[in-house]
Short mmCIF file of C-alpha atoms and ligand atoms in Angstrom, two decimals:
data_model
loop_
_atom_site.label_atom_id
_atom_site.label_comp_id
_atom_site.label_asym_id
_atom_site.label_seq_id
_atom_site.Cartn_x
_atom_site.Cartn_y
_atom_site.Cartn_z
CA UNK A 1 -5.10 59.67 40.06
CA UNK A 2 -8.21 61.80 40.29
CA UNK A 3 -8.33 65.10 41.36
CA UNK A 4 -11.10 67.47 43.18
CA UNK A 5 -11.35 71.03 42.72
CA UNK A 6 -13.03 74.21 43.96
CA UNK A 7 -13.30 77.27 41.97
CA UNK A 8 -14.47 80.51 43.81
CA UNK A 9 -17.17 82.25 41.80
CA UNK A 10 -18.81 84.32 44.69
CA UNK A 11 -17.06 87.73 44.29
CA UNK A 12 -18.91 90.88 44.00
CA UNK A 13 -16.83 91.75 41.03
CA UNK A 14 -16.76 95.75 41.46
CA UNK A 15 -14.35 96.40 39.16
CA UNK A 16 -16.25 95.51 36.14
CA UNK A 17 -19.50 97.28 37.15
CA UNK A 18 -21.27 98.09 34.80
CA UNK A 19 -20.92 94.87 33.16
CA UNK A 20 -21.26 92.92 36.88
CA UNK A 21 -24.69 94.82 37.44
CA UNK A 22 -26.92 91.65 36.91
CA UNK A 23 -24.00 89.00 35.73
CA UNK A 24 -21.65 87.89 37.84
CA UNK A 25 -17.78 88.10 36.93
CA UNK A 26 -17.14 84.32 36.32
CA UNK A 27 -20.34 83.86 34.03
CA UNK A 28 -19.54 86.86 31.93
CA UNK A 29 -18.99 85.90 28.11
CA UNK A 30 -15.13 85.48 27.20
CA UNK A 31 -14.29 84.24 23.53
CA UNK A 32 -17.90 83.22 23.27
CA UNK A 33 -18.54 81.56 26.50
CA UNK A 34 -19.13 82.32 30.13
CA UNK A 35 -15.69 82.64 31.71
CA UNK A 36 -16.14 80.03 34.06
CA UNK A 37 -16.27 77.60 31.45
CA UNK A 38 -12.35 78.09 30.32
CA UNK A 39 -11.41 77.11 33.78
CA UNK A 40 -13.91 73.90 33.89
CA UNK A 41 -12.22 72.87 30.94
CA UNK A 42 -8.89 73.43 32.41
CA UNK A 43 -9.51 71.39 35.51
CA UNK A 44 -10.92 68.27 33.52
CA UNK A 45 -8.06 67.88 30.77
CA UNK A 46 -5.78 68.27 33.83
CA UNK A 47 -7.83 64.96 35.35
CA UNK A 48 -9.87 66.49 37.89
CA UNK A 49 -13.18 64.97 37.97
CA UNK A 50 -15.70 67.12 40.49
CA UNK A 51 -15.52 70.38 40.91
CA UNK A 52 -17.90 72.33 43.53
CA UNK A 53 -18.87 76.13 42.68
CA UNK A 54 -18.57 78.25 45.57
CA UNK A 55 -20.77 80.87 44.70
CA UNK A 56 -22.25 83.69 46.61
CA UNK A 57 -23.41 86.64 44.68
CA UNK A 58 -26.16 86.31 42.12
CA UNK A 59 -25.22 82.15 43.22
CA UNK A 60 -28.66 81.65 41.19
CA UNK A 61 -27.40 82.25 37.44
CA UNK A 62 -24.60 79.48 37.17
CA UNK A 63 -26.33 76.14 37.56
CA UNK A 64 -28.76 76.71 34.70
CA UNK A 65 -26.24 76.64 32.63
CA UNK A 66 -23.68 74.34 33.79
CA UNK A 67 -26.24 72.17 35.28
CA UNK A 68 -24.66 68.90 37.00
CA UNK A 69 -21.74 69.32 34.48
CA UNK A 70 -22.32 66.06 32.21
CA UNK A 71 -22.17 68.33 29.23
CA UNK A 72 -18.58 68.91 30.40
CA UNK A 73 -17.30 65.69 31.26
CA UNK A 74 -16.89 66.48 34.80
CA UNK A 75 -19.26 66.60 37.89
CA UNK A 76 -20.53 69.58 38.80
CA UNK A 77 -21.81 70.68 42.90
CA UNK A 78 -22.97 74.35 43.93
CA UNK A 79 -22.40 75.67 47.39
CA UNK A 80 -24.14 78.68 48.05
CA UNK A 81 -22.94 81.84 50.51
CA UNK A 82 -25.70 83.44 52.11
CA UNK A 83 -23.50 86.01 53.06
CA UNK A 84 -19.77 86.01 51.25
CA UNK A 85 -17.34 84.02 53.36
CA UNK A 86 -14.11 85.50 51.88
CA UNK A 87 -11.83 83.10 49.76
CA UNK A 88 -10.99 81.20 53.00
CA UNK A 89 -14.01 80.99 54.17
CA UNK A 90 -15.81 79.59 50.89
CA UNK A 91 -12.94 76.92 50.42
CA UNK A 92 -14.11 75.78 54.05
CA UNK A 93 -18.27 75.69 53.01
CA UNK A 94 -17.46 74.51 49.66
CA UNK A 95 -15.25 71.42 51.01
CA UNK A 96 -17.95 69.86 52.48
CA UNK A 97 -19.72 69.00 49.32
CA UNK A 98 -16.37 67.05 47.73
CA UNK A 99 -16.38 63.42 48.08
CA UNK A 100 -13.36 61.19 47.56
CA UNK A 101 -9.41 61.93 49.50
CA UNK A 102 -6.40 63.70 48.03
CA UNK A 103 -5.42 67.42 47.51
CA UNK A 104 -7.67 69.72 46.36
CA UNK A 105 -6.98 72.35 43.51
CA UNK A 106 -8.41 75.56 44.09
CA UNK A 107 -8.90 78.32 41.43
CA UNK A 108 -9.95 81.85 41.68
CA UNK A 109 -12.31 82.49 39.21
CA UNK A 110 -10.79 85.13 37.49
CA UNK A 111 -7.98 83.90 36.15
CA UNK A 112 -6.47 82.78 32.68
CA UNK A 113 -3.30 81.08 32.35
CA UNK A 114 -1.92 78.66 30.26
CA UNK A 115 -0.06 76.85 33.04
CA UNK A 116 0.49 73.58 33.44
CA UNK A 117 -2.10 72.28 36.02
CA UNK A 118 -1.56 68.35 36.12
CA UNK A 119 2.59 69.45 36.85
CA UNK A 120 1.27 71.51 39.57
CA UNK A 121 -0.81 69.05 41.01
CA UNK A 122 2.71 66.29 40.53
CA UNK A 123 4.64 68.72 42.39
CA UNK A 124 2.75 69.01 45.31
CA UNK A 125 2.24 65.48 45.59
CA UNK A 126 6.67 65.05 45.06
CA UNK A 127 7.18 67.82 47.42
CA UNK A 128 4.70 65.83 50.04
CA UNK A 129 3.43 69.69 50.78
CA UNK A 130 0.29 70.89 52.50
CA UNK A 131 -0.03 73.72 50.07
CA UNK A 132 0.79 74.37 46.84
CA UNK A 133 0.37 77.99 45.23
CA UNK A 134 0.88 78.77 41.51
CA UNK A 135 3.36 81.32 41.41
CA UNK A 136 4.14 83.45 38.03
CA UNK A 137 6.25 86.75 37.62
CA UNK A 138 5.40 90.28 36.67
CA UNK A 139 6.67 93.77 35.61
CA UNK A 140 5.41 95.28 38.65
CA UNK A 141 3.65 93.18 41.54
CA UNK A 142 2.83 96.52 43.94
CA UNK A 143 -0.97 95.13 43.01
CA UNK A 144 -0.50 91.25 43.60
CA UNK A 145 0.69 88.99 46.65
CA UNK A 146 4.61 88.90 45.95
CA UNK A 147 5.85 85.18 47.68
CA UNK A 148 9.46 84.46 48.44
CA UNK A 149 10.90 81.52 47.92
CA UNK A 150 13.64 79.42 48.82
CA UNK A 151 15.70 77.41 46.85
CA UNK A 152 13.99 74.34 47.19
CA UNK A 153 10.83 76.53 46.03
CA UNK A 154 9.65 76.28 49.61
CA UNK A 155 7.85 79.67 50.67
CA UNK A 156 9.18 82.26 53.46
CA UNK A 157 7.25 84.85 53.02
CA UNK A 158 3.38 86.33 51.80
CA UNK A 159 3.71 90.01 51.15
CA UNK A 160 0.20 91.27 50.07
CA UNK A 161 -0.45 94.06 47.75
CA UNK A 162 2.93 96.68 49.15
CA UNK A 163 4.28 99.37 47.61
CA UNK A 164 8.25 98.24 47.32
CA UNK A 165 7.45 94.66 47.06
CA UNK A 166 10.65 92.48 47.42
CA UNK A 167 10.25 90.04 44.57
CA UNK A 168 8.06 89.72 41.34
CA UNK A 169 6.82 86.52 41.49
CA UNK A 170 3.36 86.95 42.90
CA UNK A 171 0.21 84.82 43.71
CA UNK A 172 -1.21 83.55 40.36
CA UNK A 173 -4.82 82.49 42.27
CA UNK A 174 -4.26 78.60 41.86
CA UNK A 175 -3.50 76.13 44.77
CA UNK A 176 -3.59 72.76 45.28
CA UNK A 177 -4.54 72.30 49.33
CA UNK A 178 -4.22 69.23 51.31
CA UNK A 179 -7.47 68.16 52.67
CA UNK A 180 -6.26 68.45 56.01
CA UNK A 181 -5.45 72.04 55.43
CA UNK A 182 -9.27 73.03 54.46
CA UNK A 183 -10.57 71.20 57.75
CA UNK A 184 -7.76 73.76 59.78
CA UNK A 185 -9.59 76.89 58.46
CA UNK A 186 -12.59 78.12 60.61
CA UNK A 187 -15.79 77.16 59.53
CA UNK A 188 -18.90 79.37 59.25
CA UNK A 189 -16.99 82.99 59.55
CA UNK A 190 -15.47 85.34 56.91
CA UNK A 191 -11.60 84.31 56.18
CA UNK A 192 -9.10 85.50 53.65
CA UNK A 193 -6.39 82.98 52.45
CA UNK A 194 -4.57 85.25 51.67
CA UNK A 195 -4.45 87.65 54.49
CA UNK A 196 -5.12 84.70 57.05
CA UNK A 197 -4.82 80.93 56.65
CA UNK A 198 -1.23 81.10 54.03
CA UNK A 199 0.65 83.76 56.90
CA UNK A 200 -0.84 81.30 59.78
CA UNK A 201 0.33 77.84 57.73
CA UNK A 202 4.05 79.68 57.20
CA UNK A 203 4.07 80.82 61.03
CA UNK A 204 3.10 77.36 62.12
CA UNK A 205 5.84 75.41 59.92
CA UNK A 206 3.54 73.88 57.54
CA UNK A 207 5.05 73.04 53.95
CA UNK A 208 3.93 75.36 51.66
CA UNK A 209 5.62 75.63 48.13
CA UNK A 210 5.91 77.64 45.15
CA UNK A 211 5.07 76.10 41.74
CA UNK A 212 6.29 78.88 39.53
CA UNK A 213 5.26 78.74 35.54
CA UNK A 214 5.46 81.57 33.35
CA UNK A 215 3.55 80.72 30.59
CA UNK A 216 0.23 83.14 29.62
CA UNK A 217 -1.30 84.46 32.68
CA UNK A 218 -3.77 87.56 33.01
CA UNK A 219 -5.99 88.52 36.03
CA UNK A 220 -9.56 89.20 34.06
CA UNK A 221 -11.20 91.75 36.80
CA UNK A 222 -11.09 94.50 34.94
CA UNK A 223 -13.20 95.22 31.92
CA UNK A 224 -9.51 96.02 29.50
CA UNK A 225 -8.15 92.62 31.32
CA UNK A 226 -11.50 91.02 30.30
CA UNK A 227 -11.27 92.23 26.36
CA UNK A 228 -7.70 91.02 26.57
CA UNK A 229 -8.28 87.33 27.57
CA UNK A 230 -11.53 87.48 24.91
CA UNK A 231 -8.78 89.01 22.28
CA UNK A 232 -6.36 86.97 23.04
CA UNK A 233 -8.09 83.64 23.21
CA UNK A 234 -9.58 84.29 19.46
CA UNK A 235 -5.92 85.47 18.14
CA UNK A 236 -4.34 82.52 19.49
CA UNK A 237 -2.24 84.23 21.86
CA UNK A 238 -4.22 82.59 24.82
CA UNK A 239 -5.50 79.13 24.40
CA UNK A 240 -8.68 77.04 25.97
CA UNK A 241 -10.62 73.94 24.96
CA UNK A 242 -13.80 75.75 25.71
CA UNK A 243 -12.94 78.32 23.02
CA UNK A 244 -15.00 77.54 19.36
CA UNK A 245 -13.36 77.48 16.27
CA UNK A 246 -12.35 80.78 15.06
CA UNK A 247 -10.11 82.58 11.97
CA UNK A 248 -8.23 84.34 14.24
CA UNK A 249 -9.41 88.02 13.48
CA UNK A 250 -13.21 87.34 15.22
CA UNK A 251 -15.82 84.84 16.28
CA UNK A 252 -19.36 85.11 15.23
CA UNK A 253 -21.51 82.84 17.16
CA UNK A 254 -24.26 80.39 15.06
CA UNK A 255 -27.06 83.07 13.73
CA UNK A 256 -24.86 86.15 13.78
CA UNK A 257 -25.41 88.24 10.14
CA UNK A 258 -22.71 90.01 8.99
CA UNK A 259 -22.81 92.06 6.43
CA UNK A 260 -19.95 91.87 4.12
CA UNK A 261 -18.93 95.75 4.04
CA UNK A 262 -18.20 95.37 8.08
CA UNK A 263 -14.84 95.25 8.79
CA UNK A 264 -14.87 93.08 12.08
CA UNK A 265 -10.81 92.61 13.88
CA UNK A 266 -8.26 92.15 16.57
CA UNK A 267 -10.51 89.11 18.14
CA UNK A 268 -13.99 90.64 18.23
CA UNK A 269 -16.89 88.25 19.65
CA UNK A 270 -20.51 88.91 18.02
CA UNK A 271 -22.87 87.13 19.80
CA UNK A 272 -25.53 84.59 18.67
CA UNK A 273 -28.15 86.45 16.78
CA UNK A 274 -26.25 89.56 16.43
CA UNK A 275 -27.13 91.71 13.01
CA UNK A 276 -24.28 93.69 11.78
CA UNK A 277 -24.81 96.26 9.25
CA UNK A 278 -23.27 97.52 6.06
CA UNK A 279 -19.94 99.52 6.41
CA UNK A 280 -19.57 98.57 10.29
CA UNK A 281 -16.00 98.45 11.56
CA UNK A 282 -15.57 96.48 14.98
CA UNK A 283 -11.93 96.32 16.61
CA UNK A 284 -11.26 94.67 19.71
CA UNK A 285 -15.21 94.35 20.73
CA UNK A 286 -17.47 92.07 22.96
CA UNK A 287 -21.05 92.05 21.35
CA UNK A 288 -23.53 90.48 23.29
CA UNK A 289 -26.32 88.05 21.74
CA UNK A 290 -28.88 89.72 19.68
CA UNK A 291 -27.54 92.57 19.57
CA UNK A 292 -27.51 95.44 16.82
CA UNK A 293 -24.93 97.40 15.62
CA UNK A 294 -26.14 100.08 12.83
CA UNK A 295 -24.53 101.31 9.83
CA UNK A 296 -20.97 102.72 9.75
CA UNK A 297 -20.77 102.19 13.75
CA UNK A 298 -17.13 102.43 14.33
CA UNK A 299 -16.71 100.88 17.72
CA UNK A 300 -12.98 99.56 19.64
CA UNK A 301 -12.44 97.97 22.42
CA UNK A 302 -16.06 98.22 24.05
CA UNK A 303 -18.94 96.20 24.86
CA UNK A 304 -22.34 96.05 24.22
CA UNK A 305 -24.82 94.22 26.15
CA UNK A 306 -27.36 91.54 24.71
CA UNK A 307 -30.09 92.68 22.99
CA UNK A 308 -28.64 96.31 22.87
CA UNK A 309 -28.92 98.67 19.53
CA UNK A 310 -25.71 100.81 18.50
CA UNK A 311 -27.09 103.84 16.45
CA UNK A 312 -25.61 104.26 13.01
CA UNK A 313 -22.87 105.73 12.45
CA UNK A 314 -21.63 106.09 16.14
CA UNK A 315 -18.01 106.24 17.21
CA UNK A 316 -16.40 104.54 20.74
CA UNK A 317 -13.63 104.20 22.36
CA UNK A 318 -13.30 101.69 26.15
CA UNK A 319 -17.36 102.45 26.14
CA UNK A 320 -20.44 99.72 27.43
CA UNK A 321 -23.85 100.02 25.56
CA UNK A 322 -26.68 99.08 26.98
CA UNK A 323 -25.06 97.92 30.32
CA UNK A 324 -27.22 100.17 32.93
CA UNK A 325 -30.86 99.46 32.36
P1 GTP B 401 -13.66 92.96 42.83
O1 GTP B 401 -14.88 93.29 43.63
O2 GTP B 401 -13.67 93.70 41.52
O3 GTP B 401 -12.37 93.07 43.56
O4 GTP B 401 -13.77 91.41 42.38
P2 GTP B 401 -14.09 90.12 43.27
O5 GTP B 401 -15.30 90.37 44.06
O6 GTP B 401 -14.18 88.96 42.33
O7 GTP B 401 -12.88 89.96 44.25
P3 GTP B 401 -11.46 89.31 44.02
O8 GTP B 401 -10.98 89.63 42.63
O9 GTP B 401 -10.58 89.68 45.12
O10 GTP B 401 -11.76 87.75 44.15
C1 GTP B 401 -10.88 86.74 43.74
C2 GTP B 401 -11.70 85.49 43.44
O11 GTP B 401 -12.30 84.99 44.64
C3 GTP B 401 -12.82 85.74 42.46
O12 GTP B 401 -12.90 84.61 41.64
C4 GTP B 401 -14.06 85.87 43.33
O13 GTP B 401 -15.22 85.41 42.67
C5 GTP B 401 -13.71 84.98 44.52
N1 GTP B 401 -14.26 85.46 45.78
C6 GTP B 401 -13.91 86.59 46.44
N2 GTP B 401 -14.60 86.70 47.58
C7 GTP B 401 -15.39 85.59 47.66
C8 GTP B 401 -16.34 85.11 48.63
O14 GTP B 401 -16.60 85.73 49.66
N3 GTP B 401 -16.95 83.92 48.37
C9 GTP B 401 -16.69 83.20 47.23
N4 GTP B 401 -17.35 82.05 47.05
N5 GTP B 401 -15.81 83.63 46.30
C10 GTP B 401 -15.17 84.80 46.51
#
């Protein structure tokens, strides 16, 4: 069977100012390629075959790259928010541009996980539900949507973002919807799923389920979470399709120098173009294409922005260079 799929791209993505100033969240780079890009790779080696954007703020800056996806292997459709219609609201607009019948899988677009996708989408077609949400657990889910469940994994209860929530398996931002579930959300106004159309579905008997995998999983929206997918996707501790080769310590993208006194680690992306100079040490960085990092820069965990110079010999911690022109 073939699958459709939605992915919601529109957020403003405040929590990763300063690196959302002119780049959206989903098209920032992430183990050398725009984020969005792990999760388009997800969705076709899961069999999904079209996939429709739903993109809202700076909408512009995804089809040039992606264009109509053949470069992919999957089809590729852009619906554009004027004005951001809320998750519920874009699944609605976006809808409208999917051809063919069946469920729908829906991702956030800020999301890594390493969970299975075509089991998800078999569940929800064995359970005969109208919605399926991805469900993984947590330490502490006072941030997340905690779900209950019953025992046949069929959901009782939303419970978003509480301080003494009473379970840790939360909303992991994946859902497979039936079709007929999309048409029942209002069209043309702002609507949360969460906070709207999943408490209205449970309240009117509808048979939502929990798919509940455990396996990697990691909310990107905030620039540590973002370093951690990027580190973890080099290391091996995360794992995508869209990711290049690496040697596990850092990725340099095609024209990248290095010189051979840096001492680059702990999954480090240099950019295309990048010039790295003697006696550099890198841990943990994001390094934007054609960039410059001068001699003896000790840098960790921070980013700098394409085409941005690092002076020699400077030392950061969790710091962005070049982000606020
Ligand atoms: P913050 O501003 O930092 O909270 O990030 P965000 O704007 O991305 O919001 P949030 O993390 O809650 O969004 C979850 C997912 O839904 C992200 O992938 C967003 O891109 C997406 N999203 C949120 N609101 C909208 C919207 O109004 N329209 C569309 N198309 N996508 C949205």
């Amino acid at each position: 069977m073939s699958y459709s799929a939605i992915l919601l791209v529109g957020g403003m993505g405040t929590r990763l100012q300063p690196l959302t100033l002119h780049t959206p969240k989903p098209m920032l780079p992430v183990a050398g390629v725009p984020f969005t890009e792990h999760q388009i790779c997800k969705a076709r080696d899961a069999g999904i075959n079209e996939i429709v954007l739903a993109t809202s703020f700076k909408a512009e800056l995804f089809e040039p790259y992606f264009g109509d996806g053949s470069n992919f292997g999957i089809s590729i459709k852009y619906a554009v928010e004027k004005e951001p219609l809320g998750t519920g609201g874009a699944i609605r607009n976006a809808a409208a541009m999917l051809s063919g019948q069946g469920p729908v899988a829906i991702f956030n677009g800020d999301v890594l996980s390493g969970h299975d996708l075509a089991a998800q989408l078999a569940f929800h077609e064995s359970q005969s539900a109208d919605l399926t949400l991805y469900l993984t657990e947590v330490g502490d889910a006072r941030a997340f949507g905690a779900v209950e469940l019953d025992s046949d994994h069929r959901v009782f209860a939303f419970n978003e973002k509480m301080e003494n929530p009473p379970t840790n398996i939360i909303n992991a931002g994946c859902y497979t919807f039936n079709r007929e579930v999309i048409a029942s959300i209002p069209d043309g106004r702002v609507v949360s799923v969460e906070r709207e159309t999943f408490p209205q579905l449970l309240m009117s008997g509808a048979r939502v389920f929990g798919y509940v995998d455990r396996s990697y999983w990691l909310d990107i929206g905030t620039p540590a979470a973002l370093l951690k997918a990027s580190q973890d996707l080099i290391s091996g501790r995360a794992h995508s399709a869209a990711t290049p080769q690496n040697n596990g310590e850092f990725l340099a993208l095609p024209g990248a120098s290095v010189s051979s006194s840096a001492v680059i680690s702990q999954g480090t992306v240099i950019g295309a173009d990048v010039v790295i100079e003697d006696g550099v040490h890198l841990s943990g960085c994001i390094v934007g294409n054609g960039a410059r990092i001068g001699a003896r820069a000790q840098l960790t965990n921070s980013f700098i922005a394409p085409g941005a110079s690092v002076a020699k010999a400077a030392i950061a911690d969790s710091q962005f260079f070049g982000y606020n022109e």
